[in-house]
JSON list of C-alpha atoms and ligand atoms in Angstrom, two decimals:
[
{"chain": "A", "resi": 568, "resn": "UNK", "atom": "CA", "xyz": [-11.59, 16.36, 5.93]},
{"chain": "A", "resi": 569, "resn": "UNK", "atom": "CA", "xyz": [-11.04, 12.88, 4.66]},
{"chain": "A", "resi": 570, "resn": "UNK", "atom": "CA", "xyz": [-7.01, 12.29, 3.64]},
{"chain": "A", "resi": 571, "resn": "UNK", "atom": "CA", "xyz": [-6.73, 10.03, 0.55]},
{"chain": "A", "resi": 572, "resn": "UNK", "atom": "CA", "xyz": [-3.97, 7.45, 0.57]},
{"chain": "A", "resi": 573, "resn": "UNK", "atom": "CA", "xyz": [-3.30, 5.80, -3.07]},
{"chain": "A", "resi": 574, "resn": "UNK", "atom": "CA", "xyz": [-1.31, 2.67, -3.36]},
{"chain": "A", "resi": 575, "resn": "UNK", "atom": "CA", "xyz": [0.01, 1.96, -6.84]},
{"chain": "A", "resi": 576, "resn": "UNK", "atom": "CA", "xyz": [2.07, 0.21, -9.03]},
{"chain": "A", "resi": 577, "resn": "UNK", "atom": "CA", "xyz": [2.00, -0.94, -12.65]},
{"chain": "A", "resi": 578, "resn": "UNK", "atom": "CA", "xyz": [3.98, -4.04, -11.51]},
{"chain": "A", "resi": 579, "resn": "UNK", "atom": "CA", "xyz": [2.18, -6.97, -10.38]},
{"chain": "A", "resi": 580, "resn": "UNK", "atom": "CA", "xyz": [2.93, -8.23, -6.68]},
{"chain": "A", "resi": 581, "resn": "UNK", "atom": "CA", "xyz": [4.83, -5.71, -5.09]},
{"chain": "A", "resi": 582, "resn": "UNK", "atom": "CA", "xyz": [2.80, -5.48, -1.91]},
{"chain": "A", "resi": 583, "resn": "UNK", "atom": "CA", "xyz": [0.27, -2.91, -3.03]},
{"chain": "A", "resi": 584, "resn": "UNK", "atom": "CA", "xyz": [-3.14, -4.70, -1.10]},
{"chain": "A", "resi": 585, "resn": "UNK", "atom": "CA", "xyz": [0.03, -6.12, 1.32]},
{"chain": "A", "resi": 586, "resn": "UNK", "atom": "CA", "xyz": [0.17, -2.52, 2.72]},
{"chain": "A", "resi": 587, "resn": "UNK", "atom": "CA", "xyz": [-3.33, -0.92, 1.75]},
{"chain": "A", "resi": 588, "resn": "UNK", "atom": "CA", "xyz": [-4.76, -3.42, 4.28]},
{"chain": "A", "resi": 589, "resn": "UNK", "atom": "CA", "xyz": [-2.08, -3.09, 7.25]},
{"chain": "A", "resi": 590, "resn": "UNK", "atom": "CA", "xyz": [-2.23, 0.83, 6.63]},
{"chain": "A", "resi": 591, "resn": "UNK", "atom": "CA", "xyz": [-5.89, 0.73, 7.58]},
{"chain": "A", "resi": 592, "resn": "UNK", "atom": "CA", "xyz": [-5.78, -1.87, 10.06]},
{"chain": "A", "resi": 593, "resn": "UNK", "atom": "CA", "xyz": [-3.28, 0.33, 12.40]},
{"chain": "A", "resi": 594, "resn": "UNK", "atom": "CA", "xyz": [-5.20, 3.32, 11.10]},
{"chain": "A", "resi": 595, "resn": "UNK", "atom": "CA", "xyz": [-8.47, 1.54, 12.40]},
{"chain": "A", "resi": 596, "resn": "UNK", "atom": "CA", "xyz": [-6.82, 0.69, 15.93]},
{"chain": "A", "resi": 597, "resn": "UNK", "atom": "CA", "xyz": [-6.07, 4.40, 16.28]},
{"chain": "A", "resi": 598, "resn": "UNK", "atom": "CA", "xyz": [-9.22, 5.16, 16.26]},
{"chain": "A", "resi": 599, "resn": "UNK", "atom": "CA", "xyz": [-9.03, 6.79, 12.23]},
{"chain": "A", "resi": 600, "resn": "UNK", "atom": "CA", "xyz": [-12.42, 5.91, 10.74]},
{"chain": "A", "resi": 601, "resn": "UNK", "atom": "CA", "xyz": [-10.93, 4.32, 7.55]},
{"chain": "A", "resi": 602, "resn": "UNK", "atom": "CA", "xyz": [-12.35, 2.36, 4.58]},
{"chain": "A", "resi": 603, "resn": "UNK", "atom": "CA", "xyz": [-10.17, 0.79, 1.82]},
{"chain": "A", "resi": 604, "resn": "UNK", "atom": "CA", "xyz": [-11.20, 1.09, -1.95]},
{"chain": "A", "resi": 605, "resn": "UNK", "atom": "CA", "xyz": [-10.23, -2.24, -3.53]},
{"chain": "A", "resi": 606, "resn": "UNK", "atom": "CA", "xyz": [-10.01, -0.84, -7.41]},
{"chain": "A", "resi": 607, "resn": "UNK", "atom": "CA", "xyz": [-8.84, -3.68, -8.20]},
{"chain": "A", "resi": 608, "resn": "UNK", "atom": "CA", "xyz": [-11.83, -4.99, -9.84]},
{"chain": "A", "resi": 609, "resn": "UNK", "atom": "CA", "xyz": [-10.41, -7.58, -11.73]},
{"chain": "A", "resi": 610, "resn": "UNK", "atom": "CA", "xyz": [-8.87, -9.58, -8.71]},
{"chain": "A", "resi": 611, "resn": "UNK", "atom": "CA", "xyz": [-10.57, -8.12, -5.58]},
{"chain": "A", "resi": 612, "resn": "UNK", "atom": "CA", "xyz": [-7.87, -9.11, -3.61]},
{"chain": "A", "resi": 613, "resn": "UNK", "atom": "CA", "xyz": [-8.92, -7.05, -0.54]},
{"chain": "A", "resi": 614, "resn": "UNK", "atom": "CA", "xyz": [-12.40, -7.91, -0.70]},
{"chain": "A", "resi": 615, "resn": "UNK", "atom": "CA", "xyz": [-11.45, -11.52, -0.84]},
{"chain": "A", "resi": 616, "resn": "UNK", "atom": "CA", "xyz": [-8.75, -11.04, 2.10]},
{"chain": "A", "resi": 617, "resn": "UNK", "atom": "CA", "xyz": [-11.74, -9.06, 3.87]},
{"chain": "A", "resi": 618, "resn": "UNK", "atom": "CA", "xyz": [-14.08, -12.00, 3.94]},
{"chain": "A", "resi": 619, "resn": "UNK", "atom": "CA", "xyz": [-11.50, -14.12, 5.21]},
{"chain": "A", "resi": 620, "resn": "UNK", "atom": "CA", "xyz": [-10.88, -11.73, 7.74]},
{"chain": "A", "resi": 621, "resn": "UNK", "atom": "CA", "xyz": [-14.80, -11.72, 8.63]},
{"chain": "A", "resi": 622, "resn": "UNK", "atom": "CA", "xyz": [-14.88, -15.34, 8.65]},
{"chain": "A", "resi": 623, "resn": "UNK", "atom": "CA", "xyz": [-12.10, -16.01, 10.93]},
{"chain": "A", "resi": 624, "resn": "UNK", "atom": "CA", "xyz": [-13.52, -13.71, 13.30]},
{"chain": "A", "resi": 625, "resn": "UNK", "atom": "CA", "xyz": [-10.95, -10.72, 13.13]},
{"chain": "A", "resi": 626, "resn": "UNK", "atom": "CA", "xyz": [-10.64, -7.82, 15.40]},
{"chain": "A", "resi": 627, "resn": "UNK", "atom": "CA", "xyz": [-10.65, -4.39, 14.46]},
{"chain": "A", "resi": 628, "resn": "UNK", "atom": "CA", "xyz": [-13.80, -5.36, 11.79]},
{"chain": "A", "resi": 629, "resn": "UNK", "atom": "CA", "xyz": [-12.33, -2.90, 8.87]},
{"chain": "A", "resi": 630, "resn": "UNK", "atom": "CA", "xyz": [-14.48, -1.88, 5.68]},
{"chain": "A", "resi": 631, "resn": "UNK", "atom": "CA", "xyz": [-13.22, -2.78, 2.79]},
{"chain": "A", "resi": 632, "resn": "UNK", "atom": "CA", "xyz": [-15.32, -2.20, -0.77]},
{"chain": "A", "resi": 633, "resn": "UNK", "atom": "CA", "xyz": [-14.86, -2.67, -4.51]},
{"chain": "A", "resi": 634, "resn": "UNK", "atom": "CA", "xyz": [-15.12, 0.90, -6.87]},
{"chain": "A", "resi": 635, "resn": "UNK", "atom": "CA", "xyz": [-14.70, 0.96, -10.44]},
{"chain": "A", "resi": 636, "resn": "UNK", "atom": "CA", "xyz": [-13.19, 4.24, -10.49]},
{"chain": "A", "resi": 637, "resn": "UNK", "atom": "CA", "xyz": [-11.35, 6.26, -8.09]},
{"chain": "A", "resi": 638, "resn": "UNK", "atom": "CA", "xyz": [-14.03, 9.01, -8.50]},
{"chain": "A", "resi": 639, "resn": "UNK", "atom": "CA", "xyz": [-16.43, 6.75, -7.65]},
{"chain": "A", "resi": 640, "resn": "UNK", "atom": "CA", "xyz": [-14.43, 5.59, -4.31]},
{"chain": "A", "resi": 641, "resn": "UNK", "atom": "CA", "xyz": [-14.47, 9.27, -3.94]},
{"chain": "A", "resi": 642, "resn": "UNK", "atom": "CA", "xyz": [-18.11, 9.84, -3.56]},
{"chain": "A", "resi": 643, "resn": "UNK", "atom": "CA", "xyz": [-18.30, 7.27, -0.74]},
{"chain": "A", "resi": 644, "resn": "UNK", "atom": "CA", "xyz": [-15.68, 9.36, 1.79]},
{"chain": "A", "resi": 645, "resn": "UNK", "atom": "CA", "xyz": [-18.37, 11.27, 4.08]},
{"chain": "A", "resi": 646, "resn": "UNK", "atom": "CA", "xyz": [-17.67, 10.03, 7.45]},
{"chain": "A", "resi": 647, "resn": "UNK", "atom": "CA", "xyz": [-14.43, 8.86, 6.62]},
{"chain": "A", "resi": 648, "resn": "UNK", "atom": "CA", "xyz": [-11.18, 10.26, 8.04]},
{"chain": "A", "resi": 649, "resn": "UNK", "atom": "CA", "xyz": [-9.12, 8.23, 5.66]},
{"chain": "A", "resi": 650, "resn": "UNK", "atom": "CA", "xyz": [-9.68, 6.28, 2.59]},
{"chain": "A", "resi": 651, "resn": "UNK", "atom": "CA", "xyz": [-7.02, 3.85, 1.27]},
{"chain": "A", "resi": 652, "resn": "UNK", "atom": "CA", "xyz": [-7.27, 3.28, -2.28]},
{"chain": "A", "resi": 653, "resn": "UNK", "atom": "CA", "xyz": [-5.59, -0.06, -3.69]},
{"chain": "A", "resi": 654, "resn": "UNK", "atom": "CA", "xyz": [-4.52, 0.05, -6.85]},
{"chain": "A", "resi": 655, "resn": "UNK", "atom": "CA", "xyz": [-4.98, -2.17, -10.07]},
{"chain": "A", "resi": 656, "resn": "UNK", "atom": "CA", "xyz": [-1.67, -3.65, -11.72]},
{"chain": "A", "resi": 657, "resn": "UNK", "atom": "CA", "xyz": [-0.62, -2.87, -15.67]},
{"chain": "A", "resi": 658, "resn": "UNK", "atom": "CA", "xyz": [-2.88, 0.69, -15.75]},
{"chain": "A", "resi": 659, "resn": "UNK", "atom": "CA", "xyz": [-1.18, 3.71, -16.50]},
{"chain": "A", "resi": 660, "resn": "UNK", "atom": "CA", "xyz": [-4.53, 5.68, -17.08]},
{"chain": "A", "resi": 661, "resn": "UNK", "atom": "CA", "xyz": [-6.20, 5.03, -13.85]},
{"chain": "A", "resi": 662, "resn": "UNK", "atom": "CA", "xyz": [-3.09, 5.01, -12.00]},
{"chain": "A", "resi": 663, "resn": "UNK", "atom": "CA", "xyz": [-3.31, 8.78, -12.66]},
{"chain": "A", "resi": 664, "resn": "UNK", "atom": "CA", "xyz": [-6.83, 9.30, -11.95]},
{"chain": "A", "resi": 665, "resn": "UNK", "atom": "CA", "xyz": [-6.11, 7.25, -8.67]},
{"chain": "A", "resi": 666, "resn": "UNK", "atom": "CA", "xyz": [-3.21, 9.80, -8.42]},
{"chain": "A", "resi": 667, "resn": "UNK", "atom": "CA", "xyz": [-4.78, 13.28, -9.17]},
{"chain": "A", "resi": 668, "resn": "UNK", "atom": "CA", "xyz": [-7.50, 11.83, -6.58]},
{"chain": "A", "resi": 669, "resn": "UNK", "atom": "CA", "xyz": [-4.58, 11.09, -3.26]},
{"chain": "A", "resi": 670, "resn": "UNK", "atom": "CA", "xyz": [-3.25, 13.81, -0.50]},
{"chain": "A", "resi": 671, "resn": "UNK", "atom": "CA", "xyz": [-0.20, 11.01, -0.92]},
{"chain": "A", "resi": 672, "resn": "UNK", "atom": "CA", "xyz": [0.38, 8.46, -3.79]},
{"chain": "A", "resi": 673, "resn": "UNK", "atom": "CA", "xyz": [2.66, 5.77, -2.26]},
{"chain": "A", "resi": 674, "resn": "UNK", "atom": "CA", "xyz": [4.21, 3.21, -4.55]},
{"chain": "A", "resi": 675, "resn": "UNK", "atom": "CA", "xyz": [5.76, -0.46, -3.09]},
{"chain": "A", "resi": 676, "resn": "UNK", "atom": "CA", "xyz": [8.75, -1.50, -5.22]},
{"chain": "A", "resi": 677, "resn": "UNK", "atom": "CA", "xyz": [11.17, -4.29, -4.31]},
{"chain": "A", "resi": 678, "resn": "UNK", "atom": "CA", "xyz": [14.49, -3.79, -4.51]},
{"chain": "A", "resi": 679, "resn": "UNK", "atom": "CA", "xyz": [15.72, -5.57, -8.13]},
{"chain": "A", "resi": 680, "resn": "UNK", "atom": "CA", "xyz": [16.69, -3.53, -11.01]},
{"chain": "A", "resi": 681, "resn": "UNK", "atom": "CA", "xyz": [13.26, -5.14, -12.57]},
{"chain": "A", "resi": 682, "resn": "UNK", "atom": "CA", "xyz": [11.47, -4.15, -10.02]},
{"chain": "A", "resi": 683, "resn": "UNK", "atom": "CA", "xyz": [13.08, -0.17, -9.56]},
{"chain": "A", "resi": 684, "resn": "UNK", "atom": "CA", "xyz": [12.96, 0.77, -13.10]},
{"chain": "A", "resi": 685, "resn": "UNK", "atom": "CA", "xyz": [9.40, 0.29, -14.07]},
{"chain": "A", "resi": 686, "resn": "UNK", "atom": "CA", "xyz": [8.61, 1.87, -10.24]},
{"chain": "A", "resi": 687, "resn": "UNK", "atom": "CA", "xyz": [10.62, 5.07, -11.20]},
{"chain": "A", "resi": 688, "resn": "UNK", "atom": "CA", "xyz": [9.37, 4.83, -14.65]},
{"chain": "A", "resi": 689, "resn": "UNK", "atom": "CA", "xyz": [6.19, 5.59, -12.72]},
{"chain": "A", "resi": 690, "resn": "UNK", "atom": "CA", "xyz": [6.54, 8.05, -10.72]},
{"chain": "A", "resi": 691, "resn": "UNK", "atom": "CA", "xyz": [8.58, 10.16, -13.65]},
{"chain": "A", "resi": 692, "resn": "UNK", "atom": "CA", "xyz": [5.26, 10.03, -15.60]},
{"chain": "A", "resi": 693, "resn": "UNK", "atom": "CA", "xyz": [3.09, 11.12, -12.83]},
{"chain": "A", "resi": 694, "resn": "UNK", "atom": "CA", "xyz": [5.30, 13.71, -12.21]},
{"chain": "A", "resi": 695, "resn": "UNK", "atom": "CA", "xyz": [5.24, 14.61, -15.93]},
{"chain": "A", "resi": 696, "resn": "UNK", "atom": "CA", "xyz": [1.55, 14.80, -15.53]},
{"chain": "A", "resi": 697, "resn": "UNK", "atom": "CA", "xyz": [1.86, 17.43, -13.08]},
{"chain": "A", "resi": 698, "resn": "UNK", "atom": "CA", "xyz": [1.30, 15.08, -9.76]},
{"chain": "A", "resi": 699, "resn": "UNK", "atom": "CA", "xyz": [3.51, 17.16, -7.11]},
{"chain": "A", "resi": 700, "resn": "UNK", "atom": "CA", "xyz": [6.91, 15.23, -6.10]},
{"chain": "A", "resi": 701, "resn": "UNK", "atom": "CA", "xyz": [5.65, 16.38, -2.47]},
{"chain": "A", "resi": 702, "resn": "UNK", "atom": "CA", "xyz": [3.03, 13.83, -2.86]},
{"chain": "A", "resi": 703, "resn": "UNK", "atom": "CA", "xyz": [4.45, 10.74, -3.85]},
{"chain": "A", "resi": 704, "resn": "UNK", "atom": "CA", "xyz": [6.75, 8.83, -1.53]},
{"chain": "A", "resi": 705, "resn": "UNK", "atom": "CA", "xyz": [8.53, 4.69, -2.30]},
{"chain": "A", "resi": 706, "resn": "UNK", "atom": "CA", "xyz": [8.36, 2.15, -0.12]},
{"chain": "A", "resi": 707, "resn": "UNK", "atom": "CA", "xyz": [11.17, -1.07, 0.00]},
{"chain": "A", "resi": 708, "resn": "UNK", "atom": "CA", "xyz": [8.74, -4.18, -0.03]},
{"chain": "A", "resi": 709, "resn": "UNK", "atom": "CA", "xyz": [10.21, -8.17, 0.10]},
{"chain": "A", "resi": 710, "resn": "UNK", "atom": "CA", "xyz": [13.62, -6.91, 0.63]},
{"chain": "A", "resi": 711, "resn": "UNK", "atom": "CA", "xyz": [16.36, -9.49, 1.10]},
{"chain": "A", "resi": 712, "resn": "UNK", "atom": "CA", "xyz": [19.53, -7.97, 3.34]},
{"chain": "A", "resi": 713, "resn": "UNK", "atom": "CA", "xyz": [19.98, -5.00, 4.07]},
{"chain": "A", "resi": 714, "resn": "UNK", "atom": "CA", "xyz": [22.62, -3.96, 1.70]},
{"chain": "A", "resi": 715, "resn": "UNK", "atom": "CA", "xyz": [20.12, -4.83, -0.77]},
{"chain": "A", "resi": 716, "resn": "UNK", "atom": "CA", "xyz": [17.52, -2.31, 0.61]},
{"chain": "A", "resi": 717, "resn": "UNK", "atom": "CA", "xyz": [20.34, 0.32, 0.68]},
{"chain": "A", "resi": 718, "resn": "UNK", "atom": "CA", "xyz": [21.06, -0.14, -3.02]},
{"chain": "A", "resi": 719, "resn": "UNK", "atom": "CA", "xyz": [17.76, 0.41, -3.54]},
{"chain": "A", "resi": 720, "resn": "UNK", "atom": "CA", "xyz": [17.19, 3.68, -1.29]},
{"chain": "A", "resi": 721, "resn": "UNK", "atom": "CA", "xyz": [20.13, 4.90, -3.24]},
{"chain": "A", "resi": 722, "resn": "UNK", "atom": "CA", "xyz": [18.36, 3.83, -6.69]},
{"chain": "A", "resi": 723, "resn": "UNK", "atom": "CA", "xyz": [15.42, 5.96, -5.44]},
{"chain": "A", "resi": 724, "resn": "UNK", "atom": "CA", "xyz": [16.61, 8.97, -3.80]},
{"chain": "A", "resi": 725, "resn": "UNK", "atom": "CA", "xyz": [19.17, 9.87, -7.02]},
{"chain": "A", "resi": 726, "resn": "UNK", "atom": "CA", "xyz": [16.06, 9.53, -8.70]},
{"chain": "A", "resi": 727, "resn": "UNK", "atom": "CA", "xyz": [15.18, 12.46, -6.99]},
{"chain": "A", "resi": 728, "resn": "UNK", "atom": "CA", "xyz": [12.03, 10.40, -4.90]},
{"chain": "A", "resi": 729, "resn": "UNK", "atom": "CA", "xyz": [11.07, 10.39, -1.07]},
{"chain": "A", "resi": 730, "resn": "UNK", "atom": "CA", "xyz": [11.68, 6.63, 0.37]},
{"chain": "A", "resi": 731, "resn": "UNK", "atom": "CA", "xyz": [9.85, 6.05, 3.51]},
{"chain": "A", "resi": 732, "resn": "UNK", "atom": "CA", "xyz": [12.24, 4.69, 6.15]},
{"chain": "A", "resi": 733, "resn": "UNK", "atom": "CA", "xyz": [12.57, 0.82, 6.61]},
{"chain": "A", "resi": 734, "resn": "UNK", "atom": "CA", "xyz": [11.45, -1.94, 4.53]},
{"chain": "A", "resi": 735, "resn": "UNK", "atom": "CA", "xyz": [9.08, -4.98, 4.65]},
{"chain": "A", "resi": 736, "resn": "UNK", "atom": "CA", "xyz": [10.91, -8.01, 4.35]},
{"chain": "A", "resi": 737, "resn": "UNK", "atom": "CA", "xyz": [10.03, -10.88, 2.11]},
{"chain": "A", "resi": 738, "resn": "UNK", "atom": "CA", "xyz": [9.00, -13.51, 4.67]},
{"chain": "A", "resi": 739, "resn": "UNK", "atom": "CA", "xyz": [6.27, -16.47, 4.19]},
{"chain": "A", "resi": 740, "resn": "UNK", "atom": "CA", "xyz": [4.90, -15.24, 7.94]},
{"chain": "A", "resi": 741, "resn": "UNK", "atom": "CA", "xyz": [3.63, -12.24, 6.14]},
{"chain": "A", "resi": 742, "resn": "UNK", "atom": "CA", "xyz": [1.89, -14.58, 3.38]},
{"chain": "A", "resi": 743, "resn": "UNK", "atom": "CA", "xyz": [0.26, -16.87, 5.70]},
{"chain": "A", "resi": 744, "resn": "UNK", "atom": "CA", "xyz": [-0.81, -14.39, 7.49]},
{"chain": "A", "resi": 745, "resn": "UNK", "atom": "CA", "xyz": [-2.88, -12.83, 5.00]},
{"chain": "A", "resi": 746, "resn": "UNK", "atom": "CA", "xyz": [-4.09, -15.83, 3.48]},
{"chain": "A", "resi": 747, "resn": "UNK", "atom": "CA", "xyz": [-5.96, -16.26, 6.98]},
{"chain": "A", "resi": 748, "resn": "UNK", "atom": "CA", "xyz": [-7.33, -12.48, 6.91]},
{"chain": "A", "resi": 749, "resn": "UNK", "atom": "CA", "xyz": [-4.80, -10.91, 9.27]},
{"chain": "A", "resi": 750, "resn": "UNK", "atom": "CA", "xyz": [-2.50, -7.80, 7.79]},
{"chain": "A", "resi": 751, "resn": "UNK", "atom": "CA", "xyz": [1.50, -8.15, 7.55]},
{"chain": "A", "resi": 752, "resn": "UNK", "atom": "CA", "xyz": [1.47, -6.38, 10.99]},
{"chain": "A", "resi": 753, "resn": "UNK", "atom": "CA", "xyz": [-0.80, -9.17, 12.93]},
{"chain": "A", "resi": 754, "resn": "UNK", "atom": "CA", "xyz": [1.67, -12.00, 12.51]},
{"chain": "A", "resi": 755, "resn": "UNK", "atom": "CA", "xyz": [2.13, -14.48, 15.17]},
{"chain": "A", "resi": 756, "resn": "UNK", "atom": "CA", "xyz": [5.60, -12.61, 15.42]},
{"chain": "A", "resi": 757, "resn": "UNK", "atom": "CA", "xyz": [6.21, -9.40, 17.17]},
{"chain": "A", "resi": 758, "resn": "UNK", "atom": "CA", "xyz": [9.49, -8.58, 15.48]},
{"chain": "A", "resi": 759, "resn": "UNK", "atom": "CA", "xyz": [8.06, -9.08, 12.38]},
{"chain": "A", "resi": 760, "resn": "UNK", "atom": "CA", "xyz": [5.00, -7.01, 12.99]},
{"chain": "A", "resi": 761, "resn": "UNK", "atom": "CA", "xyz": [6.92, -4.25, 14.25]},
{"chain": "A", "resi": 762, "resn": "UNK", "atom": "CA", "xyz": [8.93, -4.33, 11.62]},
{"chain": "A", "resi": 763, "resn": "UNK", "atom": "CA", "xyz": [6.01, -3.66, 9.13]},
{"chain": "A", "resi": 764, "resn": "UNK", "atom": "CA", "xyz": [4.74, -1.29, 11.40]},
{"chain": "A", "resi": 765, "resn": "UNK", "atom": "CA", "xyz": [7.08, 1.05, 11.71]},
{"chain": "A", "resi": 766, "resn": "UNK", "atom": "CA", "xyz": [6.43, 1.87, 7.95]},
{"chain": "A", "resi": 767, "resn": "UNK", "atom": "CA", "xyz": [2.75, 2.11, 8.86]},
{"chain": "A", "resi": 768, "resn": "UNK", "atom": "CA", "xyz": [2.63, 4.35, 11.61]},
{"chain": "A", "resi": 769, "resn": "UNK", "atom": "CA", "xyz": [5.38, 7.05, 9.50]},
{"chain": "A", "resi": 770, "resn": "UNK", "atom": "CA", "xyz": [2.39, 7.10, 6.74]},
{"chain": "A", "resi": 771, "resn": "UNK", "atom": "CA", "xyz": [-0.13, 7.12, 10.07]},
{"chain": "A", "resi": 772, "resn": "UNK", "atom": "CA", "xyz": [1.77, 10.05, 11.87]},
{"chain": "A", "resi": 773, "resn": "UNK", "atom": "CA", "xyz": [1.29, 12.12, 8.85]},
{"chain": "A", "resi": 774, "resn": "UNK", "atom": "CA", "xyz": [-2.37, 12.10, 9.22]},
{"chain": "A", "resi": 775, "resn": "UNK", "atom": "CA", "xyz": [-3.41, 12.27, 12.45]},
{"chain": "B", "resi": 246, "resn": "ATP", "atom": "N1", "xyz": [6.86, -9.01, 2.54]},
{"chain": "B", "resi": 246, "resn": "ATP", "atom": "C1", "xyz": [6.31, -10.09, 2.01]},
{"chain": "B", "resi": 246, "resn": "ATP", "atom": "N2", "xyz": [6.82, -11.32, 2.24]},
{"chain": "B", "resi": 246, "resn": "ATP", "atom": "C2", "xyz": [6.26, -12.42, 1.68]},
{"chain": "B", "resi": 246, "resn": "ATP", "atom": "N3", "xyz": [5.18, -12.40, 0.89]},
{"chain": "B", "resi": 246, "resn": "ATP", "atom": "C3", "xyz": [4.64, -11.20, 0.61]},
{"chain": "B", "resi": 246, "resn": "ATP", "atom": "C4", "xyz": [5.15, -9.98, 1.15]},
{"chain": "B", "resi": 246, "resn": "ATP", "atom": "N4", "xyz": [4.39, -8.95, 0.71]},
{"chain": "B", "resi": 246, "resn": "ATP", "atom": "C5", "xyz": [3.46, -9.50, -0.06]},
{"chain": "B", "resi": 246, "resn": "ATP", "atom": "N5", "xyz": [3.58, -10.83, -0.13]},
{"chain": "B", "resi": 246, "resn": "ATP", "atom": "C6", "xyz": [2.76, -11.79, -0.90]},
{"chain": "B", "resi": 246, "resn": "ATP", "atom": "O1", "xyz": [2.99, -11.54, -2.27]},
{"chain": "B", "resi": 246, "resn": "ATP", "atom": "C7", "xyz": [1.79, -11.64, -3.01]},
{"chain": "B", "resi": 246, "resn": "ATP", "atom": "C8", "xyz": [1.52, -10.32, -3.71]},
{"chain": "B", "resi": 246, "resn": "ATP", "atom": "O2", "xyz": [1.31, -9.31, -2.73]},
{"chain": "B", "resi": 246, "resn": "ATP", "atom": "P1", "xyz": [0.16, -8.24, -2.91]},
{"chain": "B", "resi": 246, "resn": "ATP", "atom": "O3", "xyz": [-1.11, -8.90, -3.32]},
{"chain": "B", "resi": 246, "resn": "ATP", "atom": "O4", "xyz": [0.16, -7.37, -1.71]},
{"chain": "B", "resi": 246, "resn": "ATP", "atom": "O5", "xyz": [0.76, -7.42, -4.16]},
{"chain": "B", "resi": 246, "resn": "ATP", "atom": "P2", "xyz": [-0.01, -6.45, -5.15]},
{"chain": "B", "resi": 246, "resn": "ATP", "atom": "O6", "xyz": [1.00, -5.43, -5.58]},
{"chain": "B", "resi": 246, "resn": "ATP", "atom": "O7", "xyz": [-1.26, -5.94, -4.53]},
{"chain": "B", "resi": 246, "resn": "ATP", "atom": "O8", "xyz": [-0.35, -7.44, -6.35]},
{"chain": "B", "resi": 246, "resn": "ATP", "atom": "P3", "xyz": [-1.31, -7.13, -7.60]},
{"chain": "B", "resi": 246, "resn": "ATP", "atom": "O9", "xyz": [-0.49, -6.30, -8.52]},
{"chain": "B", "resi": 246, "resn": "ATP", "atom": "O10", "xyz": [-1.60, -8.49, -8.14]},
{"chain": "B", "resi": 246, "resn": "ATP", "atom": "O11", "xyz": [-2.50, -6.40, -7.08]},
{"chain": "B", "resi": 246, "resn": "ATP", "atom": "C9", "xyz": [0.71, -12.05, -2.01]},
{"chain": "B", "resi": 246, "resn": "ATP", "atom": "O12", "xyz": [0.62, -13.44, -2.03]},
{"chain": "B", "resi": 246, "resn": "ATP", "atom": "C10", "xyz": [1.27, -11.57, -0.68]},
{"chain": "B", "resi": 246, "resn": "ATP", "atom": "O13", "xyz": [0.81, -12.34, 0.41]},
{"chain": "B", "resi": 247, "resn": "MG", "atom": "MG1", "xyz": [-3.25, -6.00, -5.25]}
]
């Protein structure tokens, strides 16, 4: 049984290819056989990120490929224990293909009114569209303090949405980082990987 992770967001630069890739880098240390579907054809983010990751040399070697379509990403899962779709920006219509396709739909927001509105927004139409509130879960990307990311877990659970605990802080670390092919959770700094990773491994402990 392959389990289908989707991460979406209408908004542009939340973290959605941020956390596809560290999801399936921990995934891929713990021994998950994992691939990401970059449906992000327009950008290719992860693809990019991926051949920087290949150049520079970078251990766990993950497997990372473009799809057009989440149905098509679908039809590639034999041998796979997890796939990891990442989402395109500014679609509504695939975002609900990509959703009617995931065990678990997870959606990055940060924490400004901007940024929580549109993400709810979201998650009401799924939900409208019959996706199962069970399946769809927030997570607090570039958060600031931490009052700020408790204004926003309020925001979200009176919305009547699943936040996952903690939040991934808005740090430059976490850009260089992936600008040389590592994920937000293979920083030089521990604190700061941990911090990303606690997030990961909640997502990681549901599947394993
Ligand atoms: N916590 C963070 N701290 C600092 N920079 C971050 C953080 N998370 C992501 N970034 C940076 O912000 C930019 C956007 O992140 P990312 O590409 O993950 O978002 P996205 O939602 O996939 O964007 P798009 O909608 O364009 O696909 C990238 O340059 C990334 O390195
Ligand atoms: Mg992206």
């Amino acid at each position: 049984m392959t389990t289908v992770i989707a991460i979406v967001s209408q908004k542009g630069g939340v973290g959605k290819s941020s956390f596809a890739r560290a999801l399936a880098r921990e995934a891929a240390v713990s021994g998950v056989r994992v691939k990401i579907a970059d449906l992000d054809t327009q950008q290719g983010t992860s693809v990019d990120w991926h051949r920087r990751r290949l150049h520079n040399g970078i251990e766990p070697v993950l497997s990372v490929e473009a799809f057009s379509t989440a149905g098509r990403a679908l039809a590639s899962i034999d041998q796979l224990d997890l796939l990891v779709i990442d989402g395109p920006a500014r679609t509504s219509k695939a975002t609900l293909e990509i959703a009617r396709a995931a065990d678990l739909v997870v959606q990055p927001t940060g924490a400004s009114a901007d940024d929580l509105r549109p993400a709810v927004r979201e998650f009401h139409a799924l939900t409208k569209a019959q996706i199962p509130n069970s399946k769809l879960v927030f997570v607090l990307m570039r958060t600031g303090t931490d009052a700020e990311e408790g204004a926003a877990r309020d925001f979200l659970s009176e919305a009547g949405y699943t936040i996952l605990d903690g939040s991934i802080p808005e740090r430059p670390a976490y850009r260089r980082a992936q600008d040389a092919g590592y994920a937000v959770t293979e920083t030089p700094y521990a604190t700061l990987n941990k911090k990303a990773d606690v997030l990961i491994q909640l997502l990681i402990d549901r599947i394993t």
